[in-house]
CSV table of C-alpha atoms and ligand atoms in Angstrom, one decimal:
chain,number,residue,atom,x,y,z
C,18,UNK,CA,43.1,56.9,61.2
C,19,UNK,CA,39.5,57.0,62.2
C,20,UNK,CA,37.2,54.1,62.5
C,21,UNK,CA,33.9,54.8,60.7
C,22,UNK,CA,30.8,55.6,62.7
C,23,UNK,CA,28.4,52.9,63.8
C,24,UNK,CA,25.4,52.6,61.4
C,25,UNK,CA,23.1,53.6,64.2
C,26,UNK,CA,25.2,56.7,65.0
C,27,UNK,CA,23.3,59.9,65.7
C,28,UNK,CA,23.5,63.0,63.6
C,29,UNK,CA,26.2,65.0,65.4
C,30,UNK,CA,27.1,68.6,65.1
C,31,UNK,CA,30.3,70.1,66.3
C,32,UNK,CA,30.2,73.9,66.7
C,33,UNK,CA,33.5,75.6,66.1
C,34,UNK,CA,35.2,78.5,64.4
C,35,UNK,CA,38.7,79.9,64.9
C,36,UNK,CA,37.4,83.2,66.3
C,37,UNK,CA,36.6,81.2,69.5
C,38,UNK,CA,40.3,80.9,70.3
C,39,UNK,CA,41.7,84.1,68.9
C,40,UNK,CA,41.1,86.2,72.1
C,41,UNK,CA,41.1,85.2,75.7
C,42,UNK,CA,41.3,86.2,79.4
C,43,UNK,CA,45.0,86.8,79.2
C,44,UNK,CA,48.3,84.9,79.3
C,45,UNK,CA,48.2,83.8,82.9
C,46,UNK,CA,44.5,83.0,83.1
C,47,UNK,CA,43.6,79.3,83.5
C,48,UNK,CA,40.8,79.5,80.9
C,49,UNK,CA,43.2,79.3,78.0
C,50,UNK,CA,41.7,79.6,74.4
C,51,UNK,CA,44.2,77.0,73.4
C,52,UNK,CA,42.0,74.4,75.1
C,53,UNK,CA,39.6,74.8,72.3
C,54,UNK,CA,42.1,75.0,69.5
C,55,UNK,CA,43.8,71.8,70.6
C,56,UNK,CA,40.5,70.0,71.0
C,57,UNK,CA,39.5,70.9,67.4
C,58,UNK,CA,43.0,69.9,66.1
C,59,UNK,CA,42.9,66.6,67.9
C,60,UNK,CA,39.5,65.7,66.5
C,61,UNK,CA,40.6,66.8,63.1
C,62,UNK,CA,43.7,64.6,63.3
C,63,UNK,CA,41.5,61.7,64.1
C,64,UNK,CA,39.4,62.6,61.1
C,65,UNK,CA,36.4,62.7,63.3
C,66,UNK,CA,34.7,65.4,61.1
C,67,UNK,CA,34.9,63.2,58.0
C,68,UNK,CA,32.3,60.7,59.3
C,69,UNK,CA,29.0,61.0,57.2
C,70,UNK,CA,26.9,61.6,60.3
C,71,UNK,CA,29.0,64.6,61.4
C,72,UNK,CA,28.8,68.3,60.5
C,73,UNK,CA,31.1,71.1,61.7
C,74,UNK,CA,29.1,74.3,61.9
C,75,UNK,CA,30.6,77.8,62.4
C,76,UNK,CA,28.4,79.7,64.8
C,77,UNK,CA,27.4,83.4,64.7
C,78,UNK,CA,27.6,85.5,67.8
C,79,UNK,CA,24.3,85.8,69.9
C,80,UNK,CA,22.5,89.0,69.2
C,81,UNK,CA,21.8,91.5,72.0
C,82,UNK,CA,18.1,90.3,71.9
C,83,UNK,CA,19.3,86.7,72.4
C,84,UNK,CA,21.6,87.7,75.3
C,85,UNK,CA,18.7,89.4,77.0
C,86,UNK,CA,16.8,86.1,77.2
C,87,UNK,CA,18.6,85.8,80.6
C,88,UNK,CA,20.7,88.9,81.0
C,89,UNK,CA,19.6,92.4,81.8
C,90,UNK,CA,19.8,94.9,78.9
C,91,UNK,CA,21.9,97.1,81.1
C,92,UNK,CA,24.5,94.4,81.8
C,93,UNK,CA,24.8,93.5,78.1
C,94,UNK,CA,25.4,97.2,77.4
C,95,UNK,CA,28.0,97.4,80.1
C,96,UNK,CA,29.9,94.3,78.7
C,97,UNK,CA,29.9,95.9,75.2
C,98,UNK,CA,31.2,99.2,76.5
C,99,UNK,CA,33.9,97.7,78.8
C,100,UNK,CA,35.0,95.5,76.0
C,101,UNK,CA,35.6,98.6,73.8
C,102,UNK,CA,37.6,100.2,76.7
C,103,UNK,CA,34.8,102.7,77.6
C,104,UNK,CA,33.7,103.6,81.1
C,105,UNK,CA,30.4,105.5,80.5
C,106,UNK,CA,27.0,104.2,79.5
C,107,UNK,CA,24.9,105.9,76.8
C,108,UNK,CA,22.9,107.6,79.6
C,109,UNK,CA,26.2,109.0,81.0
C,110,UNK,CA,26.4,106.7,83.9
C,111,UNK,CA,29.9,105.9,85.1
C,112,UNK,CA,30.6,102.1,85.0
C,113,UNK,CA,32.3,100.6,88.0
C,114,UNK,CA,33.6,97.3,86.6
C,115,UNK,CA,33.7,95.6,90.0
C,116,UNK,CA,29.9,96.1,90.3
C,117,UNK,CA,29.5,93.8,87.3
C,118,UNK,CA,32.1,91.2,88.4
C,119,UNK,CA,34.9,92.6,86.2
C,120,UNK,CA,38.4,93.6,86.9
C,121,UNK,CA,39.3,90.8,89.3
C,122,UNK,CA,41.8,88.1,88.5
C,123,UNK,CA,38.9,85.8,87.6
C,124,UNK,CA,37.2,88.1,85.2
C,125,UNK,CA,39.6,90.5,83.5
C,126,UNK,CA,38.3,92.9,80.8
C,127,UNK,CA,40.0,91.9,77.6
C,128,UNK,CA,39.9,93.2,74.0
C,129,UNK,CA,37.1,91.5,71.9
C,130,UNK,CA,35.5,90.3,75.1
C,131,UNK,CA,32.0,91.0,73.9
C,132,UNK,CA,32.5,89.4,70.5
C,133,UNK,CA,34.3,86.3,71.9
C,134,UNK,CA,31.8,85.7,74.7
C,135,UNK,CA,28.7,86.4,72.6
C,136,UNK,CA,30.1,83.9,70.1
C,137,UNK,CA,30.2,81.2,72.8
C,138,UNK,CA,26.5,82.0,73.6
C,139,UNK,CA,25.7,82.0,69.8
C,140,UNK,CA,27.4,78.6,69.5
C,141,UNK,CA,25.2,77.0,72.2
C,142,UNK,CA,22.1,78.7,70.7
C,143,UNK,CA,22.9,77.4,67.2
C,144,UNK,CA,23.1,73.9,68.7
C,145,UNK,CA,19.7,74.4,70.4
C,146,UNK,CA,18.2,75.6,67.1
C,147,UNK,CA,19.5,72.7,65.1
C,148,UNK,CA,18.2,70.2,67.7
C,149,UNK,CA,14.7,71.9,67.7
C,150,UNK,CA,14.6,72.0,63.9
C,151,UNK,CA,15.5,68.3,63.8
C,152,UNK,CA,18.7,69.0,61.9
C,153,UNK,CA,20.7,66.9,64.3
C,154,UNK,CA,20.4,64.6,67.3
C,155,UNK,CA,23.3,65.9,69.3
C,156,UNK,CA,25.2,69.1,69.2
C,157,UNK,CA,28.5,69.9,71.0
C,158,UNK,CA,29.1,73.5,71.8
C,159,UNK,CA,32.5,72.9,73.4
C,160,UNK,CA,33.3,76.6,73.9
C,161,UNK,CA,30.1,77.0,76.0
C,162,UNK,CA,29.2,75.9,79.5
C,163,UNK,CA,29.8,79.3,81.1
C,164,UNK,CA,27.6,78.3,84.0
C,165,UNK,CA,28.6,80.9,86.6
C,166,UNK,CA,27.5,84.1,84.8
C,167,UNK,CA,24.5,85.8,86.5
C,168,UNK,CA,21.7,88.0,85.0
C,169,UNK,CA,23.6,91.2,85.9
C,170,UNK,CA,27.2,90.2,86.6
C,171,UNK,CA,30.2,88.1,85.5
C,172,UNK,CA,31.5,85.4,87.7
C,173,UNK,CA,34.1,82.6,87.7
C,174,UNK,CA,35.5,83.2,84.2
C,175,UNK,CA,31.9,83.4,82.8
C,176,UNK,CA,30.5,86.6,81.1
C,177,UNK,CA,27.4,85.3,79.3
C,178,UNK,CA,25.5,82.3,80.6
C,179,UNK,CA,25.2,80.3,77.3
C,180,UNK,CA,23.6,77.3,79.0
C,181,UNK,CA,20.8,79.4,80.4
C,182,UNK,CA,20.3,81.4,77.1
C,183,UNK,CA,20.0,78.2,75.1
C,184,UNK,CA,17.7,76.6,77.7
C,185,UNK,CA,15.4,79.7,77.9
C,186,UNK,CA,15.2,79.8,74.1
C,187,UNK,CA,14.1,76.2,74.0
C,188,UNK,CA,11.6,76.7,76.8
C,189,UNK,CA,10.1,79.6,74.7
C,190,UNK,CA,9.6,77.0,71.9
C,191,UNK,CA,7.5,74.9,74.4
C,192,UNK,CA,10.1,72.3,75.3
C,193,UNK,CA,10.8,70.7,78.6
C,194,UNK,CA,14.5,71.0,79.3
C,195,UNK,CA,16.7,69.2,81.9
C,196,UNK,CA,20.1,70.6,82.7
C,197,UNK,CA,22.8,68.3,84.1
C,198,UNK,CA,26.1,69.9,85.2
C,199,UNK,CA,29.1,67.6,85.8
C,200,UNK,CA,31.7,70.4,86.0
C,201,UNK,CA,33.6,70.2,89.3
C,202,UNK,CA,32.2,73.6,90.3
C,203,UNK,CA,28.5,74.1,91.2
C,204,UNK,CA,26.4,75.3,88.3
C,205,UNK,CA,25.2,78.3,90.4
C,206,UNK,CA,24.3,80.7,87.5
C,207,UNK,CA,22.1,78.3,85.7
C,208,UNK,CA,20.5,77.1,88.9
C,209,UNK,CA,19.8,80.7,90.0
C,210,UNK,CA,18.3,81.7,86.7
C,211,UNK,CA,15.7,78.9,86.8
C,212,UNK,CA,15.3,78.6,90.6
C,213,UNK,CA,11.6,79.6,90.6
C,214,UNK,CA,10.3,77.6,87.6
C,215,UNK,CA,9.2,74.0,87.1
C,216,UNK,CA,9.8,74.2,83.3
C,217,UNK,CA,13.5,73.5,83.8
C,218,UNK,CA,15.1,70.8,86.0
C,219,UNK,CA,18.7,71.6,87.0
C,220,UNK,CA,20.9,69.0,88.5
C,221,UNK,CA,24.5,69.7,89.5
C,222,UNK,CA,27.1,67.2,90.8
C,223,UNK,CA,30.2,69.1,92.1
C,224,UNK,CA,32.9,69.2,94.6
C,225,UNK,CA,31.3,70.5,97.8
C,226,UNK,CA,31.0,74.2,98.4
C,227,UNK,CA,32.9,74.1,101.7
C,228,UNK,CA,36.1,73.3,99.8
C,229,UNK,CA,35.6,75.0,96.4
C,230,UNK,CA,34.3,78.0,94.5
C,231,UNK,CA,31.5,79.2,94.3
C,232,UNK,CA,30.6,77.8,97.8
C,233,UNK,CA,27.0,77.1,96.9
C,234,UNK,CA,25.1,73.9,95.8
C,235,UNK,CA,24.2,72.2,99.1
C,236,UNK,CA,21.7,69.3,99.1
C,237,UNK,CA,19.1,71.5,100.8
C,238,UNK,CA,19.0,74.0,98.0
C,239,UNK,CA,16.1,72.6,96.0
C,240,UNK,CA,14.4,75.5,94.2
C,241,UNK,CA,11.7,78.1,95.3
C,242,UNK,CA,8.0,78.8,94.7
C,243,UNK,CA,7.0,77.0,91.4
C,244,UNK,CA,10.6,75.7,91.2
C,245,UNK,CA,10.5,73.9,94.5
C,246,UNK,CA,12.0,70.4,93.9
C,247,UNK,CA,13.3,71.4,90.4
C,248,UNK,CA,16.9,72.2,91.6
C,249,UNK,CA,19.0,69.2,92.6
C,250,UNK,CA,22.4,69.3,94.1
C,251,UNK,CA,24.9,66.5,94.8
C,252,UNK,CA,28.0,68.0,96.6
C,253,UNK,CA,30.9,65.5,96.7
C,254,UNK,CA,34.0,65.5,98.9
C,255,UNK,CA,37.5,65.9,97.6
C,256,UNK,CA,39.1,62.7,96.2
C,257,UNK,CA,35.8,61.2,94.9
C,258,UNK,CA,37.0,58.8,92.2
C,259,UNK,CA,35.4,57.3,89.1
C,260,UNK,CA,33.7,54.4,90.8
C,261,UNK,CA,32.1,56.5,93.6
C,262,UNK,CA,31.2,59.4,91.3
C,263,UNK,CA,29.5,57.1,88.8
C,264,UNK,CA,27.6,55.3,91.6
C,265,UNK,CA,26.3,58.7,92.8
C,266,UNK,CA,25.4,59.8,89.3
C,267,UNK,CA,23.5,56.6,88.6
C,268,UNK,CA,21.6,56.7,91.9
C,269,UNK,CA,20.3,60.2,91.2
C,270,UNK,CA,20.4,61.4,87.6
C,271,UNK,CA,18.6,58.6,85.6
C,272,UNK,CA,15.5,58.5,87.9
C,273,UNK,CA,15.2,62.3,88.0
C,274,UNK,CA,15.4,62.5,84.2
C,275,UNK,CA,12.9,59.7,83.8
C,276,UNK,CA,10.4,61.5,86.2
C,277,UNK,CA,10.9,64.9,84.5
C,278,UNK,CA,10.5,63.4,80.9
C,279,UNK,CA,12.6,66.1,79.2
C,280,UNK,CA,12.4,66.8,75.5
C,281,UNK,CA,16.0,67.9,75.5
C,282,UNK,CA,18.9,67.2,77.9
C,283,UNK,CA,21.5,69.9,78.2
C,284,UNK,CA,24.7,68.7,79.8
C,285,UNK,CA,27.6,70.9,81.0
C,286,UNK,CA,30.7,68.7,80.5
C,287,UNK,CA,33.4,70.5,82.4
C,288,UNK,CA,36.4,68.2,82.8
C,289,UNK,CA,37.9,69.9,85.8
C,290,UNK,CA,36.7,66.8,87.7
C,291,UNK,CA,39.9,65.1,86.4
C,292,UNK,CA,42.5,64.1,89.0
C,293,UNK,CA,45.2,66.1,87.3
C,294,UNK,CA,43.2,69.3,87.2
C,295,UNK,CA,45.1,72.1,89.0
C,296,UNK,CA,42.0,74.0,90.3
C,297,UNK,CA,40.0,71.3,92.1
C,298,UNK,CA,40.3,68.0,94.0
C,299,UNK,CA,38.0,65.3,92.6
C,300,UNK,CA,39.8,62.3,91.2
C,301,UNK,CA,38.1,61.2,87.9
C,302,UNK,CA,40.0,59.7,85.0
C,303,UNK,CA,39.1,59.8,81.3
C,304,UNK,CA,37.6,56.4,81.8
C,305,UNK,CA,35.1,57.8,84.4
C,306,UNK,CA,34.4,60.8,82.2
C,307,UNK,CA,33.8,58.6,79.2
C,308,UNK,CA,31.3,56.6,81.2
C,309,UNK,CA,29.5,59.9,82.0
C,310,UNK,CA,29.4,60.7,78.3
C,311,UNK,CA,27.9,57.3,77.5
C,312,UNK,CA,25.3,57.8,80.3
C,313,UNK,CA,24.3,61.1,78.7
C,314,UNK,CA,24.1,59.5,75.3
C,315,UNK,CA,21.7,56.8,76.7
C,316,UNK,CA,19.6,59.3,78.8
C,317,UNK,CA,19.2,62.1,76.3
C,318,UNK,CA,16.4,62.0,73.7
C,319,UNK,CA,18.0,65.1,72.1
C,320,UNK,CA,21.3,66.2,73.5
C,321,UNK,CA,22.8,69.6,73.7
C,322,UNK,CA,26.3,69.1,75.1
C,323,UNK,CA,28.3,72.0,76.3
C,324,UNK,CA,32.0,72.4,77.4
C,325,UNK,CA,32.9,74.1,80.6
C,326,UNK,CA,35.9,74.0,83.0
C,327,UNK,CA,39.0,71.9,82.6
C,328,UNK,CA,42.4,73.6,83.3
C,329,UNK,CA,44.9,70.9,82.5
C,330,UNK,CA,45.8,71.6,78.9
C,331,UNK,CA,46.9,68.0,78.3
C,332,UNK,CA,43.6,66.5,79.6
C,333,UNK,CA,40.9,68.8,78.1
C,334,UNK,CA,41.5,68.0,74.4
C,335,UNK,CA,41.6,64.3,75.1
C,336,UNK,CA,38.5,64.1,77.3
C,337,UNK,CA,36.4,66.2,74.9
C,338,UNK,CA,37.7,64.2,71.9
C,339,UNK,CA,36.4,61.1,73.8
C,340,UNK,CA,33.1,62.9,74.4
C,341,UNK,CA,32.6,63.7,70.7
C,342,UNK,CA,33.5,60.1,69.9
C,343,UNK,CA,30.6,59.0,72.1
C,344,UNK,CA,28.3,61.6,70.6
C,345,UNK,CA,29.1,60.7,67.0
C,346,UNK,CA,29.5,56.9,67.5
C,347,UNK,CA,33.2,56.8,66.7
C,348,UNK,CA,36.0,55.0,68.6
C,349,UNK,CA,39.4,56.5,68.1
C,350,UNK,CA,42.7,54.6,68.4
C,351,UNK,CA,44.5,55.1,71.7
C,352,UNK,CA,47.7,56.2,70.2
C,353,UNK,CA,47.6,60.0,69.7
C,354,UNK,CA,48.0,61.0,66.0
C,355,UNK,CA,51.7,61.7,65.1
C,356,UNK,CA,51.1,65.4,64.2
C,357,UNK,CA,49.3,66.1,67.4
C,358,UNK,CA,52.1,64.4,69.4
C,359,UNK,CA,54.8,66.3,67.5
C,360,UNK,CA,53.2,69.6,68.5
C,361,UNK,CA,52.0,68.9,72.0
C,362,UNK,CA,53.6,65.7,73.3
C,363,UNK,CA,51.7,63.0,75.0
C,364,UNK,CA,51.2,59.4,74.0
C,365,UNK,CA,47.7,58.1,74.5
C,366,UNK,CA,44.2,59.4,74.2
C,367,UNK,CA,43.0,57.6,77.4
C,368,UNK,CA,44.6,57.9,80.8
C,369,UNK,CA,47.1,55.2,81.7
C,370,UNK,CA,47.8,56.4,85.2
C,371,UNK,CA,45.3,56.6,88.0
C,372,UNK,CA,44.9,59.0,90.9
C,373,UNK,CA,46.4,56.6,93.4
C,374,UNK,CA,43.7,57.1,96.1
C,375,UNK,CA,44.6,54.9,99.1
C,376,UNK,CA,42.0,52.5,100.5
C,377,UNK,CA,41.5,54.4,103.7
C,378,UNK,CA,40.6,57.6,101.8
C,379,UNK,CA,38.4,55.7,99.3
C,380,UNK,CA,36.4,54.1,102.0
C,381,UNK,CA,36.0,57.3,103.9
C,382,UNK,CA,34.9,59.2,100.7
C,383,UNK,CA,32.5,56.4,99.7
C,384,UNK,CA,30.7,56.4,103.0
C,385,UNK,CA,30.4,60.2,103.0
C,386,UNK,CA,29.0,60.0,99.4
C,387,UNK,CA,26.5,57.3,100.4
C,388,UNK,CA,25.1,59.5,103.1
C,389,UNK,CA,24.9,62.5,100.7
C,390,UNK,CA,23.1,60.5,98.1
C,391,UNK,CA,20.7,59.1,100.7
C,392,UNK,CA,19.8,62.7,101.7
C,393,UNK,CA,19.3,63.7,98.1
C,394,UNK,CA,17.0,60.7,97.6
C,395,UNK,CA,15.0,61.5,100.6
C,396,UNK,CA,14.6,65.2,99.8
C,397,UNK,CA,13.7,64.5,96.2
C,398,UNK,CA,11.5,61.5,96.9
C,399,UNK,CA,13.6,59.0,94.9
C,400,UNK,CA,13.4,55.3,95.6
G,518,ZN,ZN1,34.6,74.3,86.7
């Protein structure tokens, strides 16, 4: 059912193991592990992993040492103890879960939390290692992209900040790393962890913080001290669609990446920008998201792609399948494979409906985005 990869196709690694979807945040939580299982199954049904330039690698969990590349040792210990149902540290300190971001609806403590979340971090790190060792040209850690986690607390469904861990590891190998986050939510954790360094460029395009969690990511947040100018934010209004989003991306991201001259581009590919996503209000389709994947493919000398948000279970597997198609140079037929359809329904891989944004809204959003982009260009001395 697959079409074979282009002769020029890059060596692509897909990081996956069933342990990634065996435990999760709970039945009613939007970050359903099933997102990962369905994505894996859809790619398998398309025979995406049979292409000669593709490898599926089962990652190992990140070690405690690796987690402390960005997290405090105390926080890592706290996550381990909470995960086991404990409430006291080894030095007999009582753990107040809320102090570390846990216990809310967003970040429940769940069995195997430490193992599951450190496996996501290990997945992104494995991708980084394979890229640095020249074992592949692109690696997709689709369980990663947990961009809200902070050094000492969990936030927004994120326990360990795998993007930052992978980035810090690569920086320690002497590489220049650019991070581009196209999740609908601001990449606040990654931005904060590298806010004072010029070794990492962070760029986030997101629905603006006035209308969406986590509320940060304004144009004027640009980094601090040595990091001044190395954090870039492009907040977008609700109902921004494919055309306007891609216009903004192309105005800002390629010139910034060219100026920074990164060795590796790390992209957080949250698909909660989709018009049918239940948690946010941008209006992208799989066509717009695929255009983004193609842009990253063209802009990244070496490419560590991460997953991220995306809460419509019918959308996530399709969009990430299209993403891995771009990464590995494969084009999949639009009709979903019969086995997948039999289990999960649906008809086509690509969207055949559009968000139905009326002309008045489109014009209003476009003019707002034009003024935001002009401000970004001015602040960051572009064009
Ligand atoms: Zn998100």
